Amino acid sequence: QVQLVESGGGLVQAGGSLRLACVAAGLSFNTYAMGWWRQAAGKEREFVAAISRMNHTTYYGDPVKGRYTITRDNAKNTLYLHMNNLLPEHAAVYLCAVYSGSFYYRREMVGHWGQGTQVPVST
């Protein structure tokens, strides 16, 4: 059974930084592309970033390019999201994702979701 456990969320002031982590279990972590999505209150779930399984090629949604960085540590079965210069519009529940396909921007390519970690941003 695949388990994804996110951590690192919490209240941050506008302009601040945060690092999210997602520890995966129940799968061969290094054989899957991984990603982060977010869902703000009352909005659709939105693609944030993805990272390929082997050469660690990264992909980002337009709203976060240059602001967020996705990394992975295959030895620790852990995915990270480094977020800088956070703004109130970045507040959301951030969810870890395991991909079953290669079109990372498409929600239907996600095979498993984590429960999410809340990131509120204060002004």
mmCIF file of C-alpha atoms in Angstrom:
data_model
loop_
_atom_site.group_PDB
_atom_site.id
_atom_site.type_symbol
_atom_site.label_atom_id
_atom_site.label_comp_id
_atom_site.label_asym_id
_atom_site.label_seq_id
_atom_site.Cartn_x
_atom_site.Cartn_y
_atom_site.Cartn_z
ATOM 1 C CA GLN A 1 0.000 0.000 0.000
ATOM 2 C CA VAL A 2 1.400 3.338 -1.074
ATOM 3 C CA GLN A 3 1.674 5.935 1.659
ATOM 4 C CA LEU A 4 2.694 9.548 1.177
ATOM 5 C CA VAL A 5 3.189 11.703 4.251
ATOM 6 C CA GLU A 6 3.736 15.422 3.798
ATOM 7 C CA SER A 7 5.237 17.725 6.383
ATOM 8 C CA GLY A 8 6.675 21.210 6.681
ATOM 9 C CA GLY A 9 3.528 23.240 6.229
ATOM 10 C CA GLY A 10 2.489 25.982 8.592
ATOM 11 C CA LEU A 11 1.840 29.682 8.829
ATOM 12 C CA VAL A 12 4.419 31.822 7.070
ATOM 13 C CA GLN A 13 4.603 35.576 6.611
ATOM 14 C CA ALA A 14 4.425 37.050 3.145
ATOM 15 C CA GLY A 15 7.918 37.135 1.689
ATOM 16 C CA GLY A 16 8.989 34.145 3.738
ATOM 17 C CA SER A 17 10.233 30.720 2.713
ATOM 18 C CA LEU A 18 9.220 27.190 3.516
ATOM 19 C CA ARG A 19 10.377 23.683 2.679
ATOM 20 C CA LEU A 20 7.855 20.911 2.334
ATOM 21 C CA ALA A 21 8.772 17.239 2.490
ATOM 22 C CA CYS A 22 6.954 14.092 1.418
ATOM 23 C CA VAL A 23 8.111 10.705 2.644
ATOM 24 C CA ALA A 24 6.932 7.815 0.494
ATOM 25 C CA ALA A 25 6.458 4.193 1.509
ATOM 26 C CA GLY A 26 5.073 1.087 -0.139
ATOM 27 C CA LEU A 27 6.613 1.720 -3.552
ATOM 28 C CA SER A 28 9.952 1.674 -5.319
ATOM 29 C CA PHE A 29 10.427 5.396 -4.991
ATOM 30 C CA ASN A 30 13.189 5.759 -7.560
ATOM 31 C CA THR A 31 11.036 4.196 -10.293
ATOM 32 C CA TYR A 32 8.332 6.878 -10.185
ATOM 33 C CA ALA A 33 8.107 10.466 -11.237
ATOM 34 C CA MET A 34 6.859 12.582 -8.331
ATOM 35 C CA GLY A 35 5.169 15.912 -8.009
ATOM 36 C CA TRP A 36 3.456 18.589 -5.966
ATOM 37 C CA TRP A 37 0.006 20.014 -6.504
ATOM 38 C CA ARG A 38 -1.914 22.565 -4.498
ATOM 39 C CA GLN A 39 -5.524 23.375 -3.819
ATOM 40 C CA ALA A 40 -6.668 26.686 -2.451
ATOM 41 C CA ALA A 41 -10.057 27.053 -0.788
ATOM 42 C CA GLY A 42 -12.815 27.073 -3.367
ATOM 43 C CA LYS A 43 -10.446 26.470 -6.283
ATOM 44 C CA GLU A 44 -9.448 23.607 -8.528
ATOM 45 C CA ARG A 45 -6.416 21.506 -7.713
ATOM 46 C CA GLU A 46 -3.446 23.023 -9.533
ATOM 47 C CA PHE A 47 -0.197 21.549 -10.797
ATOM 48 C CA VAL A 48 2.841 22.993 -9.023
ATOM 49 C CA ALA A 49 5.926 20.968 -9.963
ATOM 50 C CA ALA A 50 7.162 17.528 -10.985
ATOM 51 C CA ILE A 51 10.474 15.709 -11.097
ATOM 52 C CA SER A 52 11.402 12.723 -13.214
ATOM 53 C CA ARG A 53 12.500 9.470 -11.647
ATOM 54 C CA MET A 54 16.030 9.065 -12.967
ATOM 55 C CA ASN A 55 17.715 12.196 -14.284
ATOM 56 C CA HIS A 56 15.697 14.487 -12.021
ATOM 57 C CA THR A 57 14.423 16.677 -14.822
ATOM 58 C CA THR A 58 12.064 19.234 -13.318
ATOM 59 C CA TYR A 59 8.836 20.815 -14.539
ATOM 60 C CA TYR A 60 6.947 23.760 -13.074
ATOM 61 C CA GLY A 61 3.592 25.392 -13.370
ATOM 62 C CA ASP A 62 3.828 28.942 -14.702
ATOM 63 C CA PRO A 63 2.737 30.617 -11.421
ATOM 64 C CA VAL A 64 5.689 29.143 -9.495
ATOM 65 C CA LYS A 65 8.536 29.270 -11.996
ATOM 66 C CA GLY A 66 11.552 30.963 -10.503
ATOM 67 C CA ARG A 67 10.014 30.882 -7.042
ATOM 68 C CA TYR A 68 9.750 27.175 -6.169
ATOM 69 C CA THR A 69 12.257 24.323 -6.525
ATOM 70 C CA ILE A 70 11.407 20.631 -6.481
ATOM 71 C CA THR A 71 14.039 18.085 -5.483
ATOM 72 C CA ARG A 72 14.134 14.452 -4.458
ATOM 73 C CA ASP A 73 16.387 12.206 -2.406
ATOM 74 C CA ASN A 74 15.925 8.669 -3.655
ATOM 75 C CA ALA A 75 18.067 7.262 -0.828
ATOM 76 C CA LYS A 76 15.578 8.663 1.693
ATOM 77 C CA ASN A 77 12.389 8.070 -0.342
ATOM 78 C CA THR A 78 11.698 11.775 0.116
ATOM 79 C CA LEU A 79 10.417 14.519 -2.148
ATOM 80 C CA TYR A 80 10.911 18.196 -1.336
ATOM 81 C CA LEU A 81 9.439 21.506 -2.381
ATOM 82 C CA HIS A 82 11.427 24.629 -1.598
ATOM 83 C CA MET A 83 9.225 27.726 -1.709
ATOM 84 C CA ASN A 84 10.618 31.257 -1.648
ATOM 85 C CA ASN A 85 9.043 34.684 -1.434
ATOM 86 C CA LEU A 86 5.625 33.333 -0.586
ATOM 87 C CA LEU A 87 2.614 35.553 -1.165
ATOM 88 C CA PRO A 88 -0.969 35.298 0.119
ATOM 89 C CA GLU A 89 -2.095 33.927 -3.252
ATOM 90 C CA HIS A 90 0.213 30.933 -2.710
ATOM 91 C CA ALA A 91 -1.754 29.830 0.354
ATOM 92 C CA ALA A 92 -3.192 26.360 -0.221
ATOM 93 C CA VAL A 93 -3.098 22.745 0.806
ATOM 94 C CA TYR A 94 -0.028 21.275 -0.864
ATOM 95 C CA LEU A 95 -0.278 17.632 -1.904
ATOM 96 C CA CYS A 96 2.398 15.141 -2.813
ATOM 97 C CA ALA A 97 1.727 12.989 -5.873
ATOM 98 C CA VAL A 98 3.055 9.800 -7.439
ATOM 99 C CA TYR A 99 2.686 9.737 -11.202
ATOM 100 C CA SER A 100 1.464 6.759 -13.178
ATOM 101 C CA GLY A 101 2.006 8.524 -16.496
ATOM 102 C CA SER A 102 4.291 11.106 -18.023
ATOM 103 C CA PHE A 103 2.004 14.085 -18.703
ATOM 104 C CA TYR A 104 2.768 15.723 -15.391
ATOM 105 C CA TYR A 105 0.456 18.676 -15.872
ATOM 106 C CA ARG A 106 -2.595 16.435 -16.090
ATOM 107 C CA ARG A 107 -4.328 15.448 -12.911
ATOM 108 C CA GLU A 108 -5.388 12.061 -14.321
ATOM 109 C CA MET A 109 -1.694 11.112 -14.549
ATOM 110 C CA VAL A 110 -1.465 11.020 -10.743
ATOM 111 C CA GLY A 111 -1.735 7.511 -9.368
ATOM 112 C CA HIS A 112 -1.550 8.300 -5.646
ATOM 113 C CA TRP A 113 -2.083 11.408 -3.531
ATOM 114 C CA GLY A 114 -0.867 12.357 -0.110
ATOM 115 C CA GLN A 115 -3.208 13.889 2.455
ATOM 116 C CA GLY A 116 -1.697 17.328 2.030
ATOM 117 C CA THR A 117 -0.098 19.919 4.252
ATOM 118 C CA GLN A 118 -1.602 23.335 4.836
ATOM 119 C CA VAL A 119 0.364 26.451 3.967
ATOM 120 C CA PRO A 120 -1.326 29.660 5.113
ATOM 121 C CA VAL A 121 0.414 32.916 4.229
ATOM 122 C CA SER A 122 -0.160 36.009 6.334
ATOM 123 C CA THR A 123 0.099 39.570 5.082
#
